[in-house]
Coordinates of C-alpha atoms in Angstrom, one line a residue:
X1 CA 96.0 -106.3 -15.2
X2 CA 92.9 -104.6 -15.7
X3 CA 92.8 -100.3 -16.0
X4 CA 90.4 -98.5 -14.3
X5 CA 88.6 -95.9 -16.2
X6 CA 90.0 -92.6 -15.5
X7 CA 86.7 -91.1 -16.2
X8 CA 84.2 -93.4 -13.9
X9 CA 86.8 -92.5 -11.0
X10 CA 86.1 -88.8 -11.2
X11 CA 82.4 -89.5 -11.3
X12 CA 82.3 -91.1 -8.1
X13 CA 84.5 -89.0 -6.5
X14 CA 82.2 -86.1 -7.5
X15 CA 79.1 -87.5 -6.0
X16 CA 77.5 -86.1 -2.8
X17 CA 75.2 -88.0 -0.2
X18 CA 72.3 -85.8 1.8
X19 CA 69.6 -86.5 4.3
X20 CA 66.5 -84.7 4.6
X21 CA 65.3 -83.1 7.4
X22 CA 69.1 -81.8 7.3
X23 CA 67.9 -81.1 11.2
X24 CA 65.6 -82.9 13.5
X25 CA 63.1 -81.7 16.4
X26 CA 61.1 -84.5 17.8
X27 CA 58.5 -84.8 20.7
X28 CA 59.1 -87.6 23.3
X29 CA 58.1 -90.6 22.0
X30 CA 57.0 -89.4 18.3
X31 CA 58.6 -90.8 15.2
X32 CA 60.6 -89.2 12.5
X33 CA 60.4 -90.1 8.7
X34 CA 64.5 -89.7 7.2
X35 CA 64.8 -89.4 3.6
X36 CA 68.8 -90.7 2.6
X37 CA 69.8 -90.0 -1.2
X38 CA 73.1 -89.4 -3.5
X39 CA 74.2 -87.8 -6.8
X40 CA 75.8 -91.0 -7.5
X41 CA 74.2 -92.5 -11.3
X42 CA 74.7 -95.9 -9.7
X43 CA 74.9 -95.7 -5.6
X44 CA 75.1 -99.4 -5.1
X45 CA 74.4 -100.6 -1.2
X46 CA 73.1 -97.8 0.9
X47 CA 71.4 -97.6 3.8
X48 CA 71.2 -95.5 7.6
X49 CA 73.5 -96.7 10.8
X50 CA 71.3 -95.7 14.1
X51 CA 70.3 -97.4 17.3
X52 CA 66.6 -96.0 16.8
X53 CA 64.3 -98.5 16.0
X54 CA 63.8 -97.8 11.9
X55 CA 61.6 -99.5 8.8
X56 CA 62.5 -99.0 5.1
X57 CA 58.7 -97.2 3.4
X58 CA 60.5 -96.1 0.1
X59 CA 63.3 -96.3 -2.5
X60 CA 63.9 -95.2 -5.5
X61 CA 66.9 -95.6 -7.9
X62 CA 69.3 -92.9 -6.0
X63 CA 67.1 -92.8 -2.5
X64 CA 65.7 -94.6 0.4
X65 CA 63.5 -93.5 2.8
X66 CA 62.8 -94.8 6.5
X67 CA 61.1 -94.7 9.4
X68 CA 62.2 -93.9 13.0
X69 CA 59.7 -95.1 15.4
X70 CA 59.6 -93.9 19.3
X71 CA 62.3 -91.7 19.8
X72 CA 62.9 -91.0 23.7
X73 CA 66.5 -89.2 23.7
X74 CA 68.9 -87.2 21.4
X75 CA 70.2 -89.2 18.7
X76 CA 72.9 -88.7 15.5
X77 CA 72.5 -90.8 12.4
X78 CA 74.6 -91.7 9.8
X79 CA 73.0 -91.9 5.9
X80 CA 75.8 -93.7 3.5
X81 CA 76.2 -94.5 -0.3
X82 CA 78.7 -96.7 -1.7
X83 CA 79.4 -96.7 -5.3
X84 CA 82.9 -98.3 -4.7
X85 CA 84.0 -95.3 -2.5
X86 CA 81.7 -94.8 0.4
X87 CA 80.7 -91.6 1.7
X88 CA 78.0 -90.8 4.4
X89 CA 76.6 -88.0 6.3
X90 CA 75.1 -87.4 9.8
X91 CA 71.8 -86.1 11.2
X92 CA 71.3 -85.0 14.6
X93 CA 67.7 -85.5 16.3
X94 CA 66.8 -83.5 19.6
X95 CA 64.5 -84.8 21.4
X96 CA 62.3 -82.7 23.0
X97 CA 59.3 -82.9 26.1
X98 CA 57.4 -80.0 26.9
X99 CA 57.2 -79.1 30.9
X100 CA 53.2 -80.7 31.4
X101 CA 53.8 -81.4 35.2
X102 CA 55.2 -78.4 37.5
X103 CA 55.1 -78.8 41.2
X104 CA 55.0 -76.7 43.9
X105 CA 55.9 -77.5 47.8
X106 CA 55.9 -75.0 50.8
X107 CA 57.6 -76.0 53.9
X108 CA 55.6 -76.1 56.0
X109 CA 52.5 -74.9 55.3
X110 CA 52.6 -73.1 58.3
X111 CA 55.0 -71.2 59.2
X112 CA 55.5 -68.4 62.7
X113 CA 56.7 -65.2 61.7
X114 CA 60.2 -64.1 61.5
X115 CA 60.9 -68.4 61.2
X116 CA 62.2 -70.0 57.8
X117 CA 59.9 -71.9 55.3
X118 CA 61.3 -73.3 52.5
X119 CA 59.5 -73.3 48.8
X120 CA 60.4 -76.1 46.1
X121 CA 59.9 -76.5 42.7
X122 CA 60.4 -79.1 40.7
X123 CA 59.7 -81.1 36.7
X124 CA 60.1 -84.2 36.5
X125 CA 60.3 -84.9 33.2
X126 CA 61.4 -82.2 30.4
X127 CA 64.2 -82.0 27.7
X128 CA 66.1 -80.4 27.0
X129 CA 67.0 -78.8 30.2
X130 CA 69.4 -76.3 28.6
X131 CA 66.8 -74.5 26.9
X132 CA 64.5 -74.6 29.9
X133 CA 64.1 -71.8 33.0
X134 CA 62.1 -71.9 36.4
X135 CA 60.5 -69.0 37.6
X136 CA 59.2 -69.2 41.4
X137 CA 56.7 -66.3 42.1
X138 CA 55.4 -64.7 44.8
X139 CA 51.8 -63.5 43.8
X140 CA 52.9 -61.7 40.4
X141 CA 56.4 -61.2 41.9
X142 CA 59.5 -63.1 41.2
X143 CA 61.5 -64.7 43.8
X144 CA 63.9 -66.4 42.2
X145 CA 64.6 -67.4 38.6
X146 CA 66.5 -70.5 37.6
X147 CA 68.4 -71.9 34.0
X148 CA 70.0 -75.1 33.6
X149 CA 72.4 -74.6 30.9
X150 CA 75.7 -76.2 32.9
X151 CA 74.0 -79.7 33.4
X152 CA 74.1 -83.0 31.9
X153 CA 72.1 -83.2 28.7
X154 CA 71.1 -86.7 29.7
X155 CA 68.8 -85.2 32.8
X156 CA 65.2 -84.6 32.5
X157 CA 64.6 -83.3 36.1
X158 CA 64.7 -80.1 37.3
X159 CA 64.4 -78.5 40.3
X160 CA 64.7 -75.2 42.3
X161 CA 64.7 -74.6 46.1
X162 CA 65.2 -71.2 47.9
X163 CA 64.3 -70.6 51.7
X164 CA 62.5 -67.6 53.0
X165 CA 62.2 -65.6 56.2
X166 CA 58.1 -65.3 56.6
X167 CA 56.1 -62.0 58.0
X168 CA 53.1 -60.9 58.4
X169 CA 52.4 -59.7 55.0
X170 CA 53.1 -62.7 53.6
X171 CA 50.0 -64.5 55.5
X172 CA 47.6 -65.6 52.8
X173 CA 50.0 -65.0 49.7
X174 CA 50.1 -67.4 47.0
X175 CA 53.1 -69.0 45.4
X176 CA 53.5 -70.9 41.9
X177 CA 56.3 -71.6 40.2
X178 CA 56.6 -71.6 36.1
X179 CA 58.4 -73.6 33.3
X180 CA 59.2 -72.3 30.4
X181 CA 61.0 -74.7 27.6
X182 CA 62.0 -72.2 24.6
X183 CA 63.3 -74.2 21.6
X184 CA 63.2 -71.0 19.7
X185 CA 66.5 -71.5 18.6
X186 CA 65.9 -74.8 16.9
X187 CA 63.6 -74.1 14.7
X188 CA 60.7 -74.7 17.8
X189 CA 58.0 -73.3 19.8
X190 CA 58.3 -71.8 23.3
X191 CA 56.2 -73.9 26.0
X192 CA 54.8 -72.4 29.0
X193 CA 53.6 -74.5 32.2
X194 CA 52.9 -73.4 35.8
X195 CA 52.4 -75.5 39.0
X196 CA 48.9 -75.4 40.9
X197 CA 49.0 -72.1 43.3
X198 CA 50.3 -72.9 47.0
X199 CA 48.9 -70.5 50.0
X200 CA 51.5 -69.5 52.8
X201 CA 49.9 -69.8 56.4
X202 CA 51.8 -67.4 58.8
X203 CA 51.4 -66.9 62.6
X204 CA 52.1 -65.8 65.7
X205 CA 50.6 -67.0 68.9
X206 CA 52.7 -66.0 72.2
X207 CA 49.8 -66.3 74.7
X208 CA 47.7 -69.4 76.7
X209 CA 44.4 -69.1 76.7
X210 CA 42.0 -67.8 79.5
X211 CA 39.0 -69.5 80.5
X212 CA 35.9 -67.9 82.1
X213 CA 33.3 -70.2 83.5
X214 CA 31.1 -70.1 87.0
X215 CA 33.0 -72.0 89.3
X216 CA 29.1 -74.0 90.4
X217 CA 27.4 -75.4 87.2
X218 CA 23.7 -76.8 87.7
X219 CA 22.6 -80.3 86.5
X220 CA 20.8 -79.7 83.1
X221 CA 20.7 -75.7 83.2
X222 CA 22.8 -73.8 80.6
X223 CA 25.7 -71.9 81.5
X224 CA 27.9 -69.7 79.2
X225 CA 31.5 -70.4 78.9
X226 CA 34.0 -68.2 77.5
X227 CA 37.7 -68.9 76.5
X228 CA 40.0 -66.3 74.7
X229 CA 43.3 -65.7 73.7
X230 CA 45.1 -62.3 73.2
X231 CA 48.1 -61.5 70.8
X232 CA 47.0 -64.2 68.4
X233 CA 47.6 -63.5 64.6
X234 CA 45.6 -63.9 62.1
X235 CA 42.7 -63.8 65.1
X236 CA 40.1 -64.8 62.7
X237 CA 41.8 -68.0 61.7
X238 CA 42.0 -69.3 65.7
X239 CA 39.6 -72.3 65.9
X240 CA 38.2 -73.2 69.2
X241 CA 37.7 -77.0 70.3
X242 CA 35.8 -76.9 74.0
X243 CA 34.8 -79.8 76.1
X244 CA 33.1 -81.0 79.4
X245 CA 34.7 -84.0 80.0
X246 CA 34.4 -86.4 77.1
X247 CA 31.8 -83.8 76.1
X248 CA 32.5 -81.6 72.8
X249 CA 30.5 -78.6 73.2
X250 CA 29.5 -75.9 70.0
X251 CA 31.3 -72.8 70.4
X252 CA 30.3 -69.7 68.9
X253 CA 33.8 -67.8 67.5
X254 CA 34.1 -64.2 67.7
X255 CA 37.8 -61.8 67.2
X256 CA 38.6 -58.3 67.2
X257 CA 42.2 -57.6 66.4
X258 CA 44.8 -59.6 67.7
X259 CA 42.3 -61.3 70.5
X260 CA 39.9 -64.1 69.6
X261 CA 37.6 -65.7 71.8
X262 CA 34.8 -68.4 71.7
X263 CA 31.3 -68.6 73.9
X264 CA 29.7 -72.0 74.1
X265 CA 26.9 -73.4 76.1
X266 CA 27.4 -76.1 78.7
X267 CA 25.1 -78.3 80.6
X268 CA 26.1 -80.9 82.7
X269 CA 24.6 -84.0 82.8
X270 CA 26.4 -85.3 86.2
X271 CA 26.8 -84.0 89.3
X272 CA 30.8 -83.9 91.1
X273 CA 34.0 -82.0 89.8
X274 CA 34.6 -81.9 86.1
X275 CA 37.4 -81.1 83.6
X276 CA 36.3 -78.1 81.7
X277 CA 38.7 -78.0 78.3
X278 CA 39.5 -75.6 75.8
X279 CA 41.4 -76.9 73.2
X280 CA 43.1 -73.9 70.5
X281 CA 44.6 -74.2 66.8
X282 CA 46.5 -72.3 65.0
X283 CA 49.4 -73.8 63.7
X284 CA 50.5 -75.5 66.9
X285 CA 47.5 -76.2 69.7
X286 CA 47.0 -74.8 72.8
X287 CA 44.9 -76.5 76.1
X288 CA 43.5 -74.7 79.1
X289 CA 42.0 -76.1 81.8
X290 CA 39.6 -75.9 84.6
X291 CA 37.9 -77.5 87.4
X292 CA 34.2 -76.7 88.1
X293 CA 31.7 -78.3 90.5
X294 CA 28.0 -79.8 89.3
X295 CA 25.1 -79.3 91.5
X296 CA 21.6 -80.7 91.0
X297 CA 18.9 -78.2 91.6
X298 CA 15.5 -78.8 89.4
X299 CA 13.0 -76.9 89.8
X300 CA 10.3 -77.4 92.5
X301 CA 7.2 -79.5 91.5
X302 CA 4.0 -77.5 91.7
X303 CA 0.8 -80.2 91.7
X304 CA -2.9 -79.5 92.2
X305 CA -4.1 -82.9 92.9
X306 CA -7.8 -82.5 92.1
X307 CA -10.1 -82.0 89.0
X308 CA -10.8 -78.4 89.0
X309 CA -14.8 -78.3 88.7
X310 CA -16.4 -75.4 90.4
X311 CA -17.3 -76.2 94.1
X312 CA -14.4 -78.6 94.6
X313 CA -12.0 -79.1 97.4
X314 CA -8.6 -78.6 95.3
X315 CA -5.2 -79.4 96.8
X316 CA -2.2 -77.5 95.5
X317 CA 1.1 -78.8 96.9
X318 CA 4.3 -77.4 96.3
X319 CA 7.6 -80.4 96.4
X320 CA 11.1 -80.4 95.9
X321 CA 12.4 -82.9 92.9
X322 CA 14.2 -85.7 93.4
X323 CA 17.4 -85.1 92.8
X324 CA 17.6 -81.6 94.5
X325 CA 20.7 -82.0 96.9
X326 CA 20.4 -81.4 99.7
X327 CA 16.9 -81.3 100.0
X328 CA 15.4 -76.7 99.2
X329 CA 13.5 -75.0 101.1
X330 CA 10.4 -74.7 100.1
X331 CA 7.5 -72.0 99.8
X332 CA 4.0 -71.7 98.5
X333 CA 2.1 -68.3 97.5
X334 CA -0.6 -68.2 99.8
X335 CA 0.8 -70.2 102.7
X336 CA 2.5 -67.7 105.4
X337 CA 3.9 -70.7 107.0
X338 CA 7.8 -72.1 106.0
X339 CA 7.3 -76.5 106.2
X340 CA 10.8 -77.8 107.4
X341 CA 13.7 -78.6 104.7
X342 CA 12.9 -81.3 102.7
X343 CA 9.1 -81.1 103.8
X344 CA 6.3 -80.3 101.0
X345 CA 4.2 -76.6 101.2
X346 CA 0.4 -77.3 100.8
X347 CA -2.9 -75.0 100.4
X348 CA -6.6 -76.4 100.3
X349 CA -9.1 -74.8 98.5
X350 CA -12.7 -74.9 97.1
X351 CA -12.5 -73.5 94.0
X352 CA -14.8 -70.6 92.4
X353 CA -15.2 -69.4 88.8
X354 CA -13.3 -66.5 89.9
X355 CA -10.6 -68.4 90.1
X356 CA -10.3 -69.1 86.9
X357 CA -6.6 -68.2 85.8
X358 CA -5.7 -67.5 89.4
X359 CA -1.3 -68.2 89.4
X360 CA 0.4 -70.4 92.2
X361 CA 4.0 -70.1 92.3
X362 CA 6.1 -72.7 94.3
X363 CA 9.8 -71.1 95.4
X364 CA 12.4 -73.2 96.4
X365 CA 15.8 -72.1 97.5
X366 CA 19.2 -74.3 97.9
X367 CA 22.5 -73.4 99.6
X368 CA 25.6 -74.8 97.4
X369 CA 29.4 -74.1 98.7
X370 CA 28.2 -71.1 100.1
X371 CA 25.7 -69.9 97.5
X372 CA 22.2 -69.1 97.4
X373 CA 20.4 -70.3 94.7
X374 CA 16.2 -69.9 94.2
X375 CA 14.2 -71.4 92.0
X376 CA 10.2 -70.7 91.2
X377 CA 8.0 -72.8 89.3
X378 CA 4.7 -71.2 88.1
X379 CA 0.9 -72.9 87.9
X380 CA -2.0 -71.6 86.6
X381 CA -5.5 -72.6 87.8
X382 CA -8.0 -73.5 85.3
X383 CA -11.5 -73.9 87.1
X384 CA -14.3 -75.6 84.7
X385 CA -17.8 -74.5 84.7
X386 CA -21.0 -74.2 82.7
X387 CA -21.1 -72.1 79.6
X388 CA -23.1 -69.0 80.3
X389 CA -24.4 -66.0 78.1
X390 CA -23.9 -62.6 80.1
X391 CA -25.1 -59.6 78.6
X392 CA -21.8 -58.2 79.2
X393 CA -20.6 -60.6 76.1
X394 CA -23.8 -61.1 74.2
X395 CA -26.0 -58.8 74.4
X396 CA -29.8 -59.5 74.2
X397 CA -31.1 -56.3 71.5
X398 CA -28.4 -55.6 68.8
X399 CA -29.0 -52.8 66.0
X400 CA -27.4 -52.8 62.7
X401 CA -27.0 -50.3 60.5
X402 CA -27.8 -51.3 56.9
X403 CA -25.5 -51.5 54.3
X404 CA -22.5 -51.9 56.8
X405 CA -20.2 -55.5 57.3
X406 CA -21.3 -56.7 61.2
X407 CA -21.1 -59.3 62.8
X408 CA -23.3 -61.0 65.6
X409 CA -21.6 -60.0 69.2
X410 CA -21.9 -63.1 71.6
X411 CA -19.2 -64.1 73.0
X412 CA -19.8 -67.0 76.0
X413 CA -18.1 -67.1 79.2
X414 CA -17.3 -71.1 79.3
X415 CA -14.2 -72.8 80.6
X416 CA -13.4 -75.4 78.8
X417 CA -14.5 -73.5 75.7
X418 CA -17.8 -74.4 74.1
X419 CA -18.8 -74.4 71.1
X420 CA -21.6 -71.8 70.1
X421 CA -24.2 -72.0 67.3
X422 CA -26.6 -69.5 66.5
X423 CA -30.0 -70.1 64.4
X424 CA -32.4 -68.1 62.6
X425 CA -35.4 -69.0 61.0
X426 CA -34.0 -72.8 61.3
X427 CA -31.0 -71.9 59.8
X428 CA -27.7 -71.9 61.2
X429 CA -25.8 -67.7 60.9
X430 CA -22.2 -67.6 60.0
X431 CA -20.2 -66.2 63.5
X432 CA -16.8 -66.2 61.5
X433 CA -17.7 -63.7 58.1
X434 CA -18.6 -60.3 58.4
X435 CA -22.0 -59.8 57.4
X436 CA -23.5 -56.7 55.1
X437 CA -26.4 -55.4 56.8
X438 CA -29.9 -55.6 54.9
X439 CA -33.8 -55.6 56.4
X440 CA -33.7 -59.2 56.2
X441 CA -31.6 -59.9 59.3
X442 CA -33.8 -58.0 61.3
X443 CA -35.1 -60.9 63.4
X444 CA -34.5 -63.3 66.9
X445 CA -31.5 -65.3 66.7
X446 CA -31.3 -68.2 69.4
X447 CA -27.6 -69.1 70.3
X448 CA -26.4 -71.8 71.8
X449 CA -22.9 -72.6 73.9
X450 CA -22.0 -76.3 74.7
X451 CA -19.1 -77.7 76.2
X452 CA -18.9 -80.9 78.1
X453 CA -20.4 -79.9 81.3
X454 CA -23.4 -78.6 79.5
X455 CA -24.6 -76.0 77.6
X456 CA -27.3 -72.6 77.9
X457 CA -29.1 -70.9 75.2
X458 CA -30.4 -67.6 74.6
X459 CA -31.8 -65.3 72.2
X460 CA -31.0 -62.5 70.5
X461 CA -33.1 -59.5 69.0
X462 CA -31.3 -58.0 66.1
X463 CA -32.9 -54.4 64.4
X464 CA -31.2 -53.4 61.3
X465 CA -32.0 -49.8 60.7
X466 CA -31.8 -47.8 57.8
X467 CA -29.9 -45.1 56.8
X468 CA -32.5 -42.4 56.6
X469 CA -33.6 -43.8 60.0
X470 CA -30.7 -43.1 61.7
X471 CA -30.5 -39.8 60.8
X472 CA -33.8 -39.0 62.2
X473 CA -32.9 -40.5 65.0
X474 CA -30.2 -38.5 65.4
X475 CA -32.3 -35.4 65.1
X476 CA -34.9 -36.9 67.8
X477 CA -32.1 -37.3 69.9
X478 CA -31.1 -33.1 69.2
X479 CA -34.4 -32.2 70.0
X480 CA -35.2 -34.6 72.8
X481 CA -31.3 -33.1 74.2
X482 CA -32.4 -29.7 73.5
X483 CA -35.9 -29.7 74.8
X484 CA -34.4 -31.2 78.3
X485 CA -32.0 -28.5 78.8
X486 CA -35.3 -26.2 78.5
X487 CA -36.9 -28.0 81.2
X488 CA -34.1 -28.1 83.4
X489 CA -34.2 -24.2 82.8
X490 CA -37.9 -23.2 83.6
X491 CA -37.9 -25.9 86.5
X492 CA -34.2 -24.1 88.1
X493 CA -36.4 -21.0 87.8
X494 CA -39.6 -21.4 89.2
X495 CA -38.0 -23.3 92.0
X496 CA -36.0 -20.3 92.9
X497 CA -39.2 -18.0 92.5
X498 CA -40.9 -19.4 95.6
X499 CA -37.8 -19.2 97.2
X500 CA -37.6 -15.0 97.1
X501 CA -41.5 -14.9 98.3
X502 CA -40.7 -17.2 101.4
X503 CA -38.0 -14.9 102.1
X504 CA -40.2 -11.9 102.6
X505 CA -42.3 -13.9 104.8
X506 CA -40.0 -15.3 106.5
X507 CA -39.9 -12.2 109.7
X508 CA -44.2 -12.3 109.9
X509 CA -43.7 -16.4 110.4
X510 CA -41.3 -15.9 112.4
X511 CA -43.8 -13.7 115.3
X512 CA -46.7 -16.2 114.4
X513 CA -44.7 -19.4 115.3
X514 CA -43.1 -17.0 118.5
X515 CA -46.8 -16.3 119.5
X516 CA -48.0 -20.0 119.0
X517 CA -45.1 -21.4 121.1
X518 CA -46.2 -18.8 123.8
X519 CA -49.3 -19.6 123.8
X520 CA -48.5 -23.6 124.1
X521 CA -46.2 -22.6 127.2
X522 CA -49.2 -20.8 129.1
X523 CA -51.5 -24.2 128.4
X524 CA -48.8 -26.5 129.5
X525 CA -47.9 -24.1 132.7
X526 CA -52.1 -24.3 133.5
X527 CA -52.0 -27.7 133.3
X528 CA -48.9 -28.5 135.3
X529 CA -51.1 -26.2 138.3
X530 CA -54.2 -28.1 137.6
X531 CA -51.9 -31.4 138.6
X532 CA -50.3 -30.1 141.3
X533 CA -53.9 -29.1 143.0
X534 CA -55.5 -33.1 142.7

């Protein structure tokens, strides 16, 4: 029988096996390089036991090295050496996932006060869960703070759930929840994920709407409906939905404090009884209601049958529409007489430049359900004629003063309007730009106003005057002024002159024209005798 060797038994008993990383920390799905070696001067077979999946990359006379590919969970391996004896050692790998995808829920999203909503958070996927904590948050202030050290290292869900009482105050907050993996303690970093921010809707709404409308609503003609609902909170958040029927009408949304209320314009199309709806949101929804009755009024039809020339019979007739029921009364301005219900109003009329712009107004008036209701329409006359050239609008002498911007003054009286040219020297004169006055417009302009029933000309003497001109005529004018006043004064004076004299021959007058009228008695007294004797 063969010894051993005392010697070679101590050596191998003395050798050691390592691994390096002597601890492992490795992302989900990453791999891992694992160096194996021994002190052993002749290791013999040795290798790594693992169900990772692993590759030999190196060796050398007292090592191998491996690698561990895709690592999705915690893992211990076992490096051995055998040099006769075998002897091994173990290395644990953590795997590790960082908290990417955080979600927040709020049940539901809204919520009436003093009622219960629920807020949820939850990970999916993150390991390990004993070194990770949830934080839910409302605004920048915690709610509620969660670790998971008591469960199953296997998981790699968590999740966190709390239920809340909601307020007022607590309208519009935000709420977010955050992750916080710390692997501190193994030799790691600490990662920090939040989930998207979540906005609490809170509300109270205890009252049904009111709507206001006019209990008669004209076919085609606007009305204003209003429907509004007090003790509503937030009042700025109602939103109004309105209809006529099938009909969604465009409210305008006003609120003041805990009342909102919305104004829309309606016009019905039909005539009958319609539904009128108004239709609230705020968390739940709220209808309202009301009946209202269509008419058809339109507006009477004012006509003038004839072409308005000057010296024409014209024919203005005032008519109710169509679909006016039951048939207006009518009335036309000029007519004193009221034609029967349902019969036209009518004036005849030869027509004179003066009435040029005259107004007609046609009036109708309807009864509905006990309701008067009027209606006017409103015609103008227009009465066409022959341009003409009064010197009221164009005067025939015009002065400028030189060195001043003017213009020519002639404006035609014309209906329709005419067109107007004026020519000097052959050459047509802007109407339209002002015009600096020199010596060279003094002149005769002839201006002409057409339109299609014909067209009058006329012309126009224009003086431009100069500057020193008219100040001396200005003085003339003093001195002609002054030299009146003096002639007023002598004349005032020697007509009262003659006056005084008469006066104080007035009594000797007086006995002449006594004596005379004596005198003519005595002659017709003779006479008279002389009669009496044939």
């Amino acid at each position: 029988m063969e010894k051993s060797d005392p010697k070679k038994g101590a050596t191998e008993e003395l050798f050691e096996v390592s691994v390096w990383p002597d601890e492992a920390l490795v992302k989900f799905g990453q791999s891992l390089v694992v160096n194996c070696s021994t002190t052993c001067p002749d290791p013999g077979p040795s290798g790594i036991e693992t169900f990772l999946k692993k590759s030999q990359v190196g060796k050398g006379p007292q090592w191998k090295e491996f690698l561990l590919e895709d690592i999705t969970e915690n893992s211990i391996l076992q490096c051995f050496s055998c040099a006769g004896i075998q002897k091994d050692t173990s290395l644990g790998i953590t795997m590790y996932q960082p908290p990417e995808q955080v979600t927040l829920e709020l049940q539901p999203a809204w919520v009436a006060v003093d009622e219960v909503f629920t807020v949820k958070c939850y990970v999916p996927r993150v390991a390990p869960l004993e070194n990770l904590t949830l934080t839910l948050l409302q605004g920048n202030q915690e709610l509620h703070r969660k670790n998971f050290m008591s469960l199953a290292v296997a998981s790699q869900r968590a999740e966190v759930t709390i239920r809340v009482k909601a307020q007022r105050e607590d309208d519009r907050c935000n709420f977010s929840c955050c992750a916080e993996l710390d692997l501190s303690s193994r030799g790691g970093e600490l990662f920090h994920s939040s989930s998207a921010i979540k906005v609490l809707r809170s509300f109270e709404f205890s009252q049904r709407p009111q709507i206001q409308v006019p209990p008669l609503l004209e076919v085609g003609m606007a009305e204003t409906v209003n429907c509004e609902v007090a003790r509503v909170f937030p009042a700025k958040e109602v939103m109004f939905h309105m209809f006529l029927g099938d009909r969604k009408l465009s409210p305008f949304l006003s609120w003041e404090e805990d009342t909102a209320w919305a104004n829309a314009t309606v016009r019905a199309m039909e005539t009958g009884d319609q539904e009128l709806s108004c239709l609230i949101s705020l968390g739940p929804m709220e209808q309202k209601t009301r009946p209202v009755h269509v008419y058809s009024f339109p507006p009477p039809i004012l006509e003038i049958e004839q072409l308005p020339f000057v010296g024409t019979d014209i024919n203005v007739t005032c008519t109710g529409h169509v679909l006016t029921s039951p048939s207006p009364t009518l009335r036309l301005q000029g007519v004193p007489d009221l034609p029967a219900p349902g019969e036209p109003a009518w004036l005849l009329l030869t027509s004179r430049e003066e009435d040029d712009g005259r107004n007609f107004s046609c009036e109708g008036s309807l009864e509905v359900q006990g309701q008067q209701f009027i209606k006017t329409t409103m015609l103008q006359l227009h009465v066409l004629y022959k341009p003409r050239l009064e010197e009221s609008g164009c005067p025939g002498n015009q002065t400028w003063v030189e060195g001043t911007e003017q213009m020519l003054a002639c404006i035609p009286k014309r209906n329709p309007p005419p067109s107007l040219v004026c020519t000097w020297n052959g050459v047509t004169f802007d109407l339209e730009v002002p015009q600096k006055a020199t010596q060279n417009h003094t002149g005769i302009y002839c201006c002409t106003a057409t339109n299609q029933l014909g067209s009058v000309s006329k012309d126009i003497t224009l003086i431009v005057q100069g500057l020193d001109e008219g100040n001396s005529s200005t003085i003339v004018i003093i001195i002609i002024v002054a030299l009146g006043v003096g002639v007023i004064t002598i004349a005032l004076y020697l007509n009262y002159w003659p006056c005084k004299i008469e006066r104080r021959k007035l009594p000797y007058r007086q006995k002449e024209k006594d004596k005379e009228e004596e005198n003519q008695f005595a002659v017709e007294q003779a006479e008279k005798w002389n009669t009496h004797s044939c």
